[in-house]
CSV table of C-alpha atoms in Angstrom, one decimal:
chain,number,residue,atom,x,y,z
A,28,MET,CA,17.9,21.5,41.7
A,29,THR,CA,15.6,23.8,39.7
A,30,ASN,CA,17.0,22.6,36.4
A,31,ALA,CA,16.2,19.2,35.1
A,32,LEU,CA,18.8,19.5,32.4
A,33,GLU,CA,22.0,21.6,32.0
A,34,VAL,CA,24.2,21.5,29.0
A,35,ARG,CA,27.5,23.5,28.9
A,36,GLY,CA,29.8,24.0,26.0
A,37,LEU,CA,28.7,20.9,24.1
A,38,ARG,CA,30.9,20.2,21.1
A,39,LYS,CA,30.8,17.4,18.5
A,40,ARG,CA,32.6,16.9,15.2
A,41,TYR,CA,32.3,14.4,12.5
A,42,GLY,CA,35.7,14.4,10.9
A,43,GLU,CA,36.4,18.0,9.7
A,44,LYS,CA,32.8,19.1,10.2
A,45,ALA,CA,31.8,20.8,13.4
A,46,VAL,CA,28.2,19.8,14.1
A,47,LEU,CA,27.9,21.3,17.6
A,48,LYS,CA,29.9,24.4,18.4
A,49,GLY,CA,29.7,24.8,22.1
A,50,ILE,CA,26.0,24.9,22.9
A,51,ASP,CA,24.6,25.9,26.3
A,52,LEU,CA,21.1,24.8,27.4
A,53,CYS,CA,19.1,24.8,30.6
A,54,VAL,CA,15.6,23.2,31.0
A,55,ARG,CA,13.7,23.9,34.2
A,56,ARG,CA,12.2,21.0,36.2
A,57,GLY,CA,8.6,20.5,35.2
A,58,ASP,CA,8.8,22.5,32.0
A,59,ILE,CA,7.9,21.3,28.5
A,60,PHE,CA,10.9,22.3,26.3
A,61,ALA,CA,11.4,22.1,22.6
A,62,LEU,CA,14.7,21.9,20.7
A,63,LEU,CA,14.1,23.2,17.2
A,64,GLY,CA,16.2,23.5,14.1
A,65,VAL,CA,16.1,23.0,10.3
A,66,ASN,CA,17.7,19.8,8.9
A,67,GLY,CA,21.4,19.9,9.4
A,68,ALA,CA,21.3,22.3,12.3
A,69,GLY,CA,22.6,19.7,14.8
A,70,LYS,CA,19.3,19.0,16.6
A,71,THR,CA,19.5,15.2,16.3
A,72,THR,CA,23.1,15.1,17.3
A,73,ALA,CA,22.5,17.3,20.3
A,74,LEU,CA,19.7,15.1,21.5
A,75,ALA,CA,21.6,11.9,21.0
A,76,CYS,CA,24.5,13.3,23.0
A,77,ILE,CA,22.2,14.4,25.8
A,78,GLU,CA,20.4,11.0,25.9
A,79,GLY,CA,23.8,9.2,26.1
A,80,LEU,CA,23.4,7.5,22.7
A,81,ARG,CA,26.4,9.3,21.1
A,82,ARG,CA,29.8,10.4,22.5
A,83,TYR,CA,30.6,14.1,22.4
A,84,ASP,CA,34.0,15.8,22.1
A,85,ALA,CA,33.8,18.5,24.8
A,86,GLY,CA,31.5,20.1,27.3
A,87,SER,CA,29.3,18.8,30.1
A,88,ILE,CA,25.8,17.4,30.4
A,89,SER,CA,23.9,17.1,33.6
A,90,VAL,CA,20.6,15.2,33.7
A,91,ASN,CA,19.0,15.5,37.1
A,92,GLY,CA,16.7,12.5,37.2
A,93,ARG,CA,15.8,9.2,35.5
A,94,MET,CA,15.3,9.5,31.7
A,95,GLY,CA,12.6,7.9,29.4
A,96,ILE,CA,13.3,8.1,25.7
A,97,GLN,CA,11.1,7.8,22.7
A,98,LEU,CA,13.2,7.8,19.6
A,99,GLN,CA,12.0,8.9,16.2
A,100,SER,CA,13.3,5.7,14.6
A,101,ALA,CA,12.8,2.5,16.7
A,102,ALA,CA,11.7,-1.0,16.2
A,103,LEU,CA,10.6,-4.1,18.1
A,104,PRO,CA,10.7,-7.8,17.0
A,105,ALA,CA,8.0,-8.3,14.3
A,106,HIS,CA,6.0,-10.9,16.2
A,107,ILE,CA,6.1,-9.4,19.7
A,108,LYS,CA,2.7,-8.3,20.9
A,109,GLY,CA,2.1,-4.9,22.5
A,110,GLY,CA,1.2,-6.4,25.9
A,111,GLU,CA,4.3,-8.6,25.8
A,112,ALA,CA,6.5,-5.6,25.0
A,113,VAL,CA,5.0,-3.7,28.0
A,114,GLU,CA,5.6,-6.8,30.2
A,115,LEU,CA,9.2,-7.2,29.0
A,116,PHE,CA,10.1,-3.6,29.5
A,117,ALA,CA,8.5,-3.6,33.0
A,118,ARG,CA,10.6,-6.6,34.0
A,119,TRP,CA,13.8,-4.9,32.8
A,120,ASN,CA,12.9,-1.9,34.9
A,121,ARG,CA,11.7,-3.9,37.8
A,122,ARG,CA,8.3,-2.4,37.6
A,123,THR,CA,4.7,-3.7,37.5
A,124,ALA,CA,3.3,-3.7,34.0
A,125,ASP,CA,0.6,-1.0,33.7
A,126,ALA,CA,-2.1,-2.1,31.2
A,127,GLY,CA,-3.9,1.2,31.7
A,128,MET,CA,-1.0,3.0,30.2
A,129,LEU,CA,-1.8,1.8,26.7
A,130,ALA,CA,-5.4,2.7,27.2
A,131,ALA,CA,-4.5,6.2,28.3
A,132,LEU,CA,-2.5,6.6,25.1
A,133,GLY,CA,-5.4,5.4,23.0
A,134,ALA,CA,-3.6,2.2,22.3
A,135,GLY,CA,-5.4,-0.3,24.5
A,136,ASP,CA,-6.3,-2.5,21.5
A,137,MET,CA,-2.7,-3.1,20.8
A,138,ALA,CA,-2.1,-5.4,23.8
A,139,GLY,CA,-2.8,-8.5,21.8
A,140,ARG,CA,-1.6,-7.3,18.4
A,141,GLN,CA,1.7,-8.2,16.9
A,142,TYR,CA,4.1,-5.4,16.2
A,143,ARG,CA,4.3,-6.1,12.5
A,144,GLU,CA,0.5,-5.6,12.3
A,145,MET,CA,0.5,-2.2,13.9
A,146,SER,CA,0.2,1.1,12.0
A,147,THR,CA,2.8,3.8,12.3
A,148,GLY,CA,0.7,5.7,14.7
A,149,GLN,CA,0.1,2.7,16.9
A,150,LYS,CA,3.8,2.0,17.0
A,151,ARG,CA,4.5,5.6,18.1
A,152,ARG,CA,2.1,5.2,20.9
A,153,LEU,CA,3.5,1.9,22.0
A,154,HIS,CA,7.1,3.4,21.9
A,155,LEU,CA,5.9,6.2,24.2
A,156,ALA,CA,4.3,3.7,26.6
A,157,LEU,CA,7.6,1.8,26.8
A,158,ALA,CA,9.6,5.0,27.4
A,159,LEU,CA,7.3,5.8,30.4
A,160,ILE,CA,7.5,2.3,32.1
A,161,CYS,CA,10.7,3.2,34.0
A,162,GLY,CA,8.9,6.1,35.8
A,163,PRO,CA,11.1,8.8,34.3
A,164,ASP,CA,11.6,12.3,35.7
A,165,ILE,CA,12.6,13.6,32.3
A,166,VAL,CA,10.9,12.3,29.1
A,167,PHE,CA,12.5,12.8,25.7
A,168,LEU,CA,10.1,12.8,22.8
A,169,ASP,CA,11.4,12.9,19.2
A,170,GLU,CA,8.6,13.8,16.8
A,171,PRO,CA,6.0,12.1,19.1
A,172,THR,CA,3.0,12.8,16.9
A,173,ALA,CA,4.5,11.7,13.5
A,174,GLY,CA,2.1,9.4,11.8
A,175,LEU,CA,-0.8,10.0,14.2
A,176,ASP,CA,-4.3,11.1,13.1
A,177,VAL,CA,-6.1,14.1,14.5
A,178,GLU,CA,-7.7,12.1,17.3
A,179,GLY,CA,-4.4,10.4,18.2
A,180,ARG,CA,-2.5,13.7,18.3
A,181,SER,CA,-5.1,15.3,20.5
A,182,ALA,CA,-5.0,12.3,22.9
A,183,LEU,CA,-1.2,12.4,23.0
A,184,HIS,CA,-1.2,16.2,23.7
A,185,ARG,CA,-3.5,15.6,26.6
A,186,TYR,CA,-1.2,12.9,28.0
A,187,ILE,CA,1.8,15.1,27.7
A,188,ARG,CA,0.0,17.8,29.6
A,189,ASP,CA,-0.9,15.2,32.3
A,190,LEU,CA,2.8,14.2,32.5
A,191,LYS,CA,3.7,17.9,33.1
A,192,ALA,CA,1.0,18.1,35.8
A,193,GLU,CA,2.6,15.2,37.5
A,194,GLY,CA,5.8,17.2,37.7
A,195,LYS,CA,7.7,15.5,34.9
A,196,THR,CA,10.0,17.4,32.5
A,197,ILE,CA,9.4,17.0,28.8
A,198,VAL,CA,12.1,17.6,26.2
A,199,LEU,CA,10.5,17.7,22.8
A,200,ALA,CA,11.8,17.7,19.2
A,201,SER,CA,9.1,18.5,16.6
A,202,HIS,CA,8.6,20.1,13.2
A,203,ASP,CA,5.0,20.9,14.1
A,204,MET,CA,5.1,24.6,15.2
A,205,ALA,CA,1.5,24.6,16.2
A,206,GLU,CA,2.2,21.7,18.5
A,207,VAL,CA,5.2,23.5,20.0
A,208,GLU,CA,3.3,26.7,20.5
A,209,SER,CA,0.5,24.9,22.2
A,210,LEU,CA,2.6,22.7,24.5
A,211,CYS,CA,5.9,24.3,25.3
A,212,ASP,CA,7.0,26.6,28.1
A,213,SER,CA,10.3,27.3,26.5
A,214,ILE,CA,12.2,26.6,23.2
A,215,ALA,CA,15.7,26.8,21.8
A,216,ILE,CA,16.5,27.2,18.1
A,217,LEU,CA,19.7,25.7,16.7
A,218,ARG,CA,21.4,27.2,13.7
A,219,GLY,CA,24.6,25.9,12.2
A,220,GLY,CA,25.5,24.0,15.5
A,221,GLU,CA,24.9,27.1,17.7
A,222,ILE,CA,22.0,28.3,19.8
A,223,ALA,CA,20.4,31.2,17.8
A,224,PHE,CA,17.6,31.7,20.3
A,225,ALA,CA,16.6,30.4,23.8
A,226,GLY,CA,13.5,31.5,25.7
A,227,THR,CA,9.7,31.5,25.5
A,228,VAL,CA,7.6,31.9,22.4
A,229,THR,CA,6.6,35.4,23.6
A,230,GLU,CA,10.2,36.4,23.9
A,231,LEU,CA,10.9,35.1,20.4
A,232,THR,CA,8.1,37.3,19.0
A,233,GLU,CA,9.4,40.3,20.9
A,234,ARG,CA,12.9,39.7,19.7
A,235,ILE,CA,12.2,39.7,16.0
A,236,GLY,CA,9.1,41.9,15.9
A,237,LYS,CA,5.4,41.3,15.5
A,238,HIS,CA,5.1,40.4,11.9
A,239,TYR,CA,1.6,40.8,10.4
A,240,ASP,CA,-0.1,39.9,7.1
A,241,ILE,CA,-2.8,42.4,6.1
A,242,HIS,CA,-5.3,41.0,3.6
A,243,VAL,CA,-7.3,43.7,1.8
A,244,ARG,CA,-10.2,43.1,-0.6
A,245,THR,CA,-11.6,46.1,-2.6
A,246,ASP,CA,-13.8,46.4,-5.6
A,247,GLN,CA,-10.6,46.5,-7.6
A,248,GLY,CA,-9.1,43.2,-6.4
A,249,SER,CA,-7.3,41.6,-3.4
A,250,GLN,CA,-3.8,42.1,-2.1
A,251,THR,CA,-1.8,41.0,0.9
A,252,TYR,CA,0.8,43.3,2.6
A,253,ALA,CA,3.5,42.2,5.1
A,254,SER,CA,4.1,44.5,8.0
A,255,ASP,CA,6.0,44.8,11.3
A,256,HIS,CA,4.2,48.0,12.3
A,257,ILE,CA,0.5,47.4,11.8
A,258,GLU,CA,-0.8,50.9,12.7
A,259,VAL,CA,1.6,52.6,10.2
A,260,SER,CA,0.8,50.1,7.4
A,261,LEU,CA,-3.0,50.3,7.9
A,262,ALA,CA,-2.9,54.1,7.7
A,263,ALA,CA,-0.8,53.9,4.4
A,264,ILE,CA,-3.2,51.3,2.9
A,265,LEU,CA,-6.3,53.3,3.7
A,266,LYS,CA,-4.7,56.4,2.2
A,267,SER,CA,-3.7,54.5,-0.9
A,268,CYS,CA,-7.3,53.1,-1.3
A,269,ARG,CA,-8.8,56.6,-1.1
A,270,GLU,CA,-6.3,58.0,-3.6
A,271,HIS,CA,-7.1,55.2,-6.1
A,272,HIS,CA,-10.9,55.5,-5.4
A,273,ALA,CA,-10.9,51.8,-4.3
A,274,VAL,CA,-13.9,50.8,-2.2
A,275,ILE,CA,-12.7,48.5,0.7
A,276,GLN,CA,-14.9,45.4,1.1
A,277,ASP,CA,-12.9,43.5,3.7
A,278,ILE,CA,-9.7,43.8,5.8
A,279,ARG,CA,-8.2,40.8,7.7
A,280,VAL,CA,-5.1,41.0,9.8
A,281,ASP,CA,-3.1,37.8,10.7
A,282,ARG,CA,-0.4,37.8,13.3
A,283,GLY,CA,2.8,36.1,12.3
A,284,SER,CA,2.9,32.4,13.3
A,285,LEU,CA,5.6,30.7,15.3
A,286,GLU,CA,6.6,28.9,12.1
A,287,GLN,CA,7.4,32.3,10.5
A,288,HIS,CA,9.4,33.5,13.5
A,289,PHE,CA,11.2,30.1,13.7
A,290,LEU,CA,12.3,30.3,10.0
A,291,ARG,CA,13.5,33.9,10.3
A,292,ILE,CA,15.8,32.9,13.2
A,293,ALA,CA,16.8,29.4,11.9
A,294,LYS,CA,17.7,30.7,8.5
A,295,GLY,CA,19.4,33.8,9.9
A,296,GLU,CA,17.1,36.3,8.2
C-alpha cells in the first residue's frame, strides 16, 4: 500500500449539528501530513474518529499500520516518574524500555522526576515518548510543540524529521503555520466540516494566487500595498511616486505567508 491512511465519506453529527460532512483524505506512507482548520471546523472530531477514540456515523477509515498517538490533552498519575511511565508503557506493548528515547527528545532529566513536578513542555515530550514506545508506523501528533521553548521546539522538529527518515508517517495537527510549512509534505484544510483544500503548500499558493505585501518608504512617509500581481503593482507605485515628486528611500516585498493563505481558504475568502 502506498497510502498509510485513507478516509472516505466520513460523517459525524452531534444531535442536529453536522460536524463532518463526508470528508475524503489520503496520506501517503512516509509523508508528514497536517490537518488544519480554525476552531469549530471539525479538525479535532476528524482526528478522534481516525484514531478510534470517537464513533462516526458513516464512511470508512483505513489505517495501514500500527498507530502511536500523542493527544493534546493527556495526563498521568501525579506521582509517577518519567522513567516509570516509560517502563509501564513498554510492558503494556511488550517492548523493551528505551531510556535513550527521553534523551533524544531532550527529556532525559525527567526519568526520575514525578509527573506533577514537570513543566508543560516536559509533559509534552514525555507524552510523545510514550506514543512512540509501541514502534508505530503512523504517529499522530496533536499540537506537539505547545508549551515548548525555542530549544525544545527545535529538538522536537529534528526528531520528527528523523522519524520520517525512518519511514514513519506523521499526521500533525498544529496552529503554528511556520511549523507546518517547515515540516509538512502535504496539508488539508477543513472548513465547516468539509475539505476546502488538499495538497502541498506550493499547490495552495498556486490555487489562491501569490499574495505580496509591498512596503514603500519615501521622503513623504511610509505605506504598505497588498498585491497579487507584483510587476503591475510595482509599476503603478513607481509611477505614482514620480507624479507626486516622492523620493523613494526603500522598497521591501514580502511574499504572502502560509498563515495568510490558510486563513483565506479556511474562512472562505
